[in-house]
């Protein structure tokens, strides 16, 4: 059984159809890149899986449960966590307070303090820099450090599937390399399934895994990221022309 399955998903904003009849599935432990030009519907698709954006048609299943139209907190309880585009750090809070926001735990829950402490230590072991800066304002972190913070925050619920929207956005190439190195290591260490929206198909091909290329709200290519055709085939799909 697939961990995540989308069937004929359509997303509309008023009269605009952002995603049209998109279907794909993901197995446990897979890494899947969704790439394509601006306006292709990539982020809309992630927000629909997270329960933030309603779907106009189709069905989404996660871990054997239909989640179409479910509240984000219910979807999170099934093991889904999302890192939004633009990082969305609470700048006036400390690094540790930002991480605790991601636990989904409340003081009224039995054992919440112990579980939160365990999750914090696991995140700090992965990102030692966050422990060093745990009492400092998150807004003073660099872009790369903030990206690691929001990835760490997503891990605080001990998820099975982590969706990340444009992790490369605004980062220098060397910092981007570091972020991806951590993501790949996390996938192995925590048996994570990764769903990554990444505008750069070149980055997807460097990292490997599976790649879906979207254009105009539809999937136009789907295959192995490292061997998905040649550069000309990807450009043809990306820009919407055909080889003669």
C-alpha angles and dihedrals in degrees: 000000000000119000091220128020129177119191122193095328116189123183124190134186104199104301094345117097106210097175125024125198096322118177131178140131137214130211125218111279095016125136113216126183121202108200138167142113126308112288094026092124097252099131092040088058092053092048090051091053089049091052093243097110120044120232123231093208144354136048137274123200126189124186091344095311128106108239100175107138094001122142115262093245091056091050090049090055089060090060104272123134129172135204106204127220113269093029096257095220119178095236099193093052124079122256090255093048089053090053093048090053086065096056096083086213127130133204090245092062115095113249094006094135094053093046092048090051091051092050091047092053091049091052092045090051089056096042108029090175089066091056090051090052098035095119096042126093111273091219090068094059119105120253093261092047091050090051090054089048094055091045088052090048090053089054093055092087092053092239130194095208124036119190116198123192114211101330089180095059112130095349128128113246095251092050089047089054090053093050092052092046089057092046093053091046091050091051090058097040097047101027090241128174110221127207109184129184105209124168091202111080087186090064091050091051091050094052098040132211123104126328132202117192116204130194128172093000095304138095111253100169133025125174149088110336095220097047104027097135124290129300092271093055092051092047091050091053093042097051098030105245131120130230115247 
